[in-house]
Backbone as a ProteinNet text record, in pm:
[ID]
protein_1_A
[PRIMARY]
XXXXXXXXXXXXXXXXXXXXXXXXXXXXXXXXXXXXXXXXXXXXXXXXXXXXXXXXXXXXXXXXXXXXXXXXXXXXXXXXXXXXXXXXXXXXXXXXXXXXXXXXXXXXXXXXXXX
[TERTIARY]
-3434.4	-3480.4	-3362.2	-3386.5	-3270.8	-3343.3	-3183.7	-3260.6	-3199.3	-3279.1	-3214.7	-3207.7	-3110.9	-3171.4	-3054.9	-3140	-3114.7	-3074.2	-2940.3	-2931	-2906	-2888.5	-2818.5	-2948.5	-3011.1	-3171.1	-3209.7	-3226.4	-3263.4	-3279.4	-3276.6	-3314.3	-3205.4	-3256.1	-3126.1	-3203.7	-3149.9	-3187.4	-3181.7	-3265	-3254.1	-3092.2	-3115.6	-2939.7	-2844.9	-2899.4	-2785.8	-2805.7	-2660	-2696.2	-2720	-2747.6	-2771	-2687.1	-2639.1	-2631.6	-2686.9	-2764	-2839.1	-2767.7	-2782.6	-2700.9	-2763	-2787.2	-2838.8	-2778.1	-2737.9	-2684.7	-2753.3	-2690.5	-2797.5	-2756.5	-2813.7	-2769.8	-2705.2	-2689.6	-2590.9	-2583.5	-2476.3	-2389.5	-2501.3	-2455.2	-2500.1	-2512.4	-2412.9	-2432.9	-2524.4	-2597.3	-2734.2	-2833.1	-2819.4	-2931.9	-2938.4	-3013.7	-3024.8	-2981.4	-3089.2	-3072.8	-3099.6	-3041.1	-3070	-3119.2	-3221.9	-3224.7	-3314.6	-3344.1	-3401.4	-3566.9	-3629.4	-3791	-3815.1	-3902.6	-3991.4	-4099.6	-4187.8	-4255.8	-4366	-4461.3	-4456	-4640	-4704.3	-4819.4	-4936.7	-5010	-5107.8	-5070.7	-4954.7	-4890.1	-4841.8	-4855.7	-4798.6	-4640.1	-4566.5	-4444.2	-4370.8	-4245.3	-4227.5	-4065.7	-3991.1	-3873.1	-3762.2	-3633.5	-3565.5	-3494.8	-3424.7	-3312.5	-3242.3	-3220.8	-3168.3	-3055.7	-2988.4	-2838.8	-2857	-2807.8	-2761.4	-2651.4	-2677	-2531.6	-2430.3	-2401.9	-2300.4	-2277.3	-2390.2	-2355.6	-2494.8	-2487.5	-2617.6	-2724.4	-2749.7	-2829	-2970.7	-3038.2	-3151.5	-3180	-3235.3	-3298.2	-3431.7	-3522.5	-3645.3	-3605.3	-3653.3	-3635.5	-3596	-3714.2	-3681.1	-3546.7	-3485.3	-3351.9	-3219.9	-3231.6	-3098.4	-2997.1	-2916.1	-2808.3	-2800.4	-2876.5	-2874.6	-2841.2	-2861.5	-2848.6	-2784.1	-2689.6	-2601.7	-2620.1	-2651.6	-2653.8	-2574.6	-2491.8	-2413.5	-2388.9	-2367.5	-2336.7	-2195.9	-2157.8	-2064.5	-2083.2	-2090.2	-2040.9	-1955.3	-1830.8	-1748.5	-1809.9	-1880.7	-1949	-2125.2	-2154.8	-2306.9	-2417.2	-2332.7	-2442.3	-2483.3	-2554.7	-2637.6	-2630.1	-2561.2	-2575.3	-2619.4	-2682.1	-2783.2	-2774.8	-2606.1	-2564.9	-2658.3	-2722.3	-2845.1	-2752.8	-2760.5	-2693	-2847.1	-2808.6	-2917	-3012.7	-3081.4	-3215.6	-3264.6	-3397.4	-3524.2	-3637.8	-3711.9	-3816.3	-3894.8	-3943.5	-3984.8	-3931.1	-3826.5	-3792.2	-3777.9	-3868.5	-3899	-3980.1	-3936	-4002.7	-4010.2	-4016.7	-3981.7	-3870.5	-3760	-3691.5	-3643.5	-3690.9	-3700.6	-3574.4	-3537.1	-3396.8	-3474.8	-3437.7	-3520.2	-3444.2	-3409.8	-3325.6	-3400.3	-3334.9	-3479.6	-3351.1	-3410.1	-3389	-3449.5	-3379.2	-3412	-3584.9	-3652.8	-3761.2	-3873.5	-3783	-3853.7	-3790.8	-3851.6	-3830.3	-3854.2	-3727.8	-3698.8	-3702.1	-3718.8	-3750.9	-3666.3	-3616	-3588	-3737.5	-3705.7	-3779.7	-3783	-3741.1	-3787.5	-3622.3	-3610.9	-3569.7	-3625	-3689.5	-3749.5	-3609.2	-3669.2	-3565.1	-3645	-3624.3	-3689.2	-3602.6	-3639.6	-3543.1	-3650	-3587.2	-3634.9	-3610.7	-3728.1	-3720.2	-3652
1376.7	1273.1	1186.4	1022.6	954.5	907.8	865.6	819	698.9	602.3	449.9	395.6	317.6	298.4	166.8	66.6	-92.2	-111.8	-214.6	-307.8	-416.4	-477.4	-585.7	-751.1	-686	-758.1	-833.4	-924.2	-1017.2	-1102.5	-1202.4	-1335	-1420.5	-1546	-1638.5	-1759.3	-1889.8	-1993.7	-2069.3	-2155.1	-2221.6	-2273.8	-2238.7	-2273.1	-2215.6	-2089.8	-1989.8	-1865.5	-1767.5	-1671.9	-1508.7	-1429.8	-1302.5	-1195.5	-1110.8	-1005.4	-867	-828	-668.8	-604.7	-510.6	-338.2	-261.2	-206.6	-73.8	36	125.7	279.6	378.7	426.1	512	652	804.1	925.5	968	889.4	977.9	863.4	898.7	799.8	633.4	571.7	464.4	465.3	483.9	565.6	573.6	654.3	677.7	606.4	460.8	398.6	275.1	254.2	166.8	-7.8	13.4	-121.4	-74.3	-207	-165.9	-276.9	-330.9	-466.5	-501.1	-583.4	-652.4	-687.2	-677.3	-736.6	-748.6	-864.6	-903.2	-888.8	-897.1	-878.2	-963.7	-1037.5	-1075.1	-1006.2	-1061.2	-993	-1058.5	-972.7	-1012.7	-1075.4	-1050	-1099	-988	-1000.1	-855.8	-848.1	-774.9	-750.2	-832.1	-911.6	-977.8	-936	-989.9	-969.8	-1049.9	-1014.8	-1137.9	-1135.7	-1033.9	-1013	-881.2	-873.2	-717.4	-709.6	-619.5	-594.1	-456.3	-495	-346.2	-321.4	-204	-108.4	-193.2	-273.2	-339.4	-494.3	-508.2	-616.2	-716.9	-724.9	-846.6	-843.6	-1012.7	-1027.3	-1099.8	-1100.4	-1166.9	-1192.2	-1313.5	-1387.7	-1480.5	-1388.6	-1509.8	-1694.7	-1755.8	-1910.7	-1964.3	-1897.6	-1946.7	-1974.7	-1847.9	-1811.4	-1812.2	-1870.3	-1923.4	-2008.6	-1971	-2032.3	-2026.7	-1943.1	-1956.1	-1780.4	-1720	-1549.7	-1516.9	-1400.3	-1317.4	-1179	-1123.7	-964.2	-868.1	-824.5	-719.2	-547	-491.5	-376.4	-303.5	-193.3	-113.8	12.9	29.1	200.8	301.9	266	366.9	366.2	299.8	314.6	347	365.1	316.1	275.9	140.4	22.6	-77.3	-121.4	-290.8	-373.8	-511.4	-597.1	-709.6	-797	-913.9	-1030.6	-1114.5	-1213.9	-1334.7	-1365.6	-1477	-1579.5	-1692.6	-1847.3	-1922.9	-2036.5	-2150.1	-2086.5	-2009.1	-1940.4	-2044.9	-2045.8	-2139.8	-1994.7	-2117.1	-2025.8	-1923.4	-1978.9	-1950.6	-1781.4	-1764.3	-1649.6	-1550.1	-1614.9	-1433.9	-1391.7	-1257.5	-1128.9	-1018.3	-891.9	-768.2	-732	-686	-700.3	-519.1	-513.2	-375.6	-350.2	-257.9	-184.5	-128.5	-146.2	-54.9	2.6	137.4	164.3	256.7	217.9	263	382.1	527.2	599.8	667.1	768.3	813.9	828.9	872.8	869.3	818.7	820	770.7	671.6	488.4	471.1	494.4	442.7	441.8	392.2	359	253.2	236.6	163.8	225.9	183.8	207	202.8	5	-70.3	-232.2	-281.1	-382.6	-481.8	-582.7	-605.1	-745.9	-882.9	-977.8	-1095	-1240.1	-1225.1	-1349.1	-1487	-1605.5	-1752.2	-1855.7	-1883.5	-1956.8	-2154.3	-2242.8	-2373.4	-2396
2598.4	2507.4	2466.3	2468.5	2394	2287.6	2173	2043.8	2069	1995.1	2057.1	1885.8	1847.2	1720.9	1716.5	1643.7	1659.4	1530	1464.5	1384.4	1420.1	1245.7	1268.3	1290.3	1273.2	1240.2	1046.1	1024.6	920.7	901.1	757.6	772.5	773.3	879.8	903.8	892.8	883.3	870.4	1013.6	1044.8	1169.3	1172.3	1321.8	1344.1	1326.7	1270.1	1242.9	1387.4	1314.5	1479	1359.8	1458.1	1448.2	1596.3	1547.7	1636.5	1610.5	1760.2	1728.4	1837.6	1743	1835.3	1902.2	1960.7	2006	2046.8	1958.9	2018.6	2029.8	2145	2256.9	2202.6	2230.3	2176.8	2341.1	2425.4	2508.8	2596.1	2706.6	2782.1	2814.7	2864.6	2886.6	3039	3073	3203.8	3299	3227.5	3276.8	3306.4	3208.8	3228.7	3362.4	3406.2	3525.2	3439.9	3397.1	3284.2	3136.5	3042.9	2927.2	2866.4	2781.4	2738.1	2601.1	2562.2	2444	2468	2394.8	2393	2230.9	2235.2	2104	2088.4	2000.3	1980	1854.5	1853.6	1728.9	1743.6	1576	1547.6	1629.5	1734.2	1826.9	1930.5	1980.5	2105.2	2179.2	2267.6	2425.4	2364.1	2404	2383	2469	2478.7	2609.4	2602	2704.8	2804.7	2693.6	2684.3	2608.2	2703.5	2705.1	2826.4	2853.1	2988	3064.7	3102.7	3090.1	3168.3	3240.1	3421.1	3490.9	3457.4	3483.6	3546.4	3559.3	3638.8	3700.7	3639	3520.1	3404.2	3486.1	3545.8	3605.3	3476.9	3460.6	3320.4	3371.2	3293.7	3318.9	3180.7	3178.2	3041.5	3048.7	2950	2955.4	2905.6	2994.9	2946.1	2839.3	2793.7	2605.8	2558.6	2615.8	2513.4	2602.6	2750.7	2788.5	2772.7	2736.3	2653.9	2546.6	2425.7	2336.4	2277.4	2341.5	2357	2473.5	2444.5	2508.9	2508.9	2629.6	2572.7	2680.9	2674.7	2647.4	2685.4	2733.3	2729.6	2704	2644.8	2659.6	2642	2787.8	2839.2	2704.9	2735.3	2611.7	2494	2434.4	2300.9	2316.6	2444.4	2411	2358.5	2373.6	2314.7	2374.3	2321.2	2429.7	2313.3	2300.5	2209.2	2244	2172.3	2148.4	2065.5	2140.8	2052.2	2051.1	1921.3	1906.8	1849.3	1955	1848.2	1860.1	1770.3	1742.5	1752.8	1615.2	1631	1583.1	1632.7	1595.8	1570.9	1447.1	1397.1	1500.6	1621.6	1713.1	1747	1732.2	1790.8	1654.1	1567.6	1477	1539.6	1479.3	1578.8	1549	1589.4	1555.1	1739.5	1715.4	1857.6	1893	2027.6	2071.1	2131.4	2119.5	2274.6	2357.7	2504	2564	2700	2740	2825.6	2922.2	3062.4	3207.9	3236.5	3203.9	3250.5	3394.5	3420.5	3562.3	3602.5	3533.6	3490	3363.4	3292	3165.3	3097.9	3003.1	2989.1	2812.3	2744.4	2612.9	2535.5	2398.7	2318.3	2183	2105.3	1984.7	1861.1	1724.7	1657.8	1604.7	1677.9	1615.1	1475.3	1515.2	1420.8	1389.1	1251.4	1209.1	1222.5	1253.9	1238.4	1233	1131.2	1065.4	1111	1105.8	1117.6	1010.1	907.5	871.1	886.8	872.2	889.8	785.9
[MASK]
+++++++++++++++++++++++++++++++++++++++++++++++++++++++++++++++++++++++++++++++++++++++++++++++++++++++++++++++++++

């Protein structure tokens, strides 16, 4: 079992940035990829952005160029540098890491952006 558990989630004003954490309960290592999803109320969960093993990123549209995300091995964590938030991207924001078999989740960060 991993425990995944996210900060670094709150309210910011448009145009401002946010960074979220995610530390993992054992190596990072392990995971194939590790990455970010949102979520808001009555909407599917969707993609923000992924990092492999070997750093390769992927980012939904929305948020290219405007988000950075991150991994480090020696600490195991996945981070989620947000610049120029727009309202649009409040959310509740997931960690999520693809283990050998099972994938992982943490428990949510709210992040509000206000107009």
């Amino acid at each position: 079992q991993v425990q995944l558990v996210e900060s670094g989630g709150g309210l910011v004003q448009a145009g401002g940035s946010l960074r979220l954490s995610c530390a993992a309960s054992r190596s990072t290592f392990s995971f194939a990829t590790m990455g970010w999803y949102r979520q808001v109320p009555g909407k599917q969960r969707e993609l923000v952005a992924v990092i492999s093993l070997s750093g390769r990123t992927n980012y939904a549209d929305s948020v290219k160029d405007r988000f950075t995300i991150s991994r480090d091995n020696a600490k195991n964590t996945v981070d989620l540098q947000m610049n120029s938030l727009k309202p649009e991207d409040t959310a509740v924001y997931y960690c999520k890491v693809q283990g050998r078999t099972t994938d992982y989740w943490g428990q949510g960060t709210q992040v509000t952006v206000s107009s």
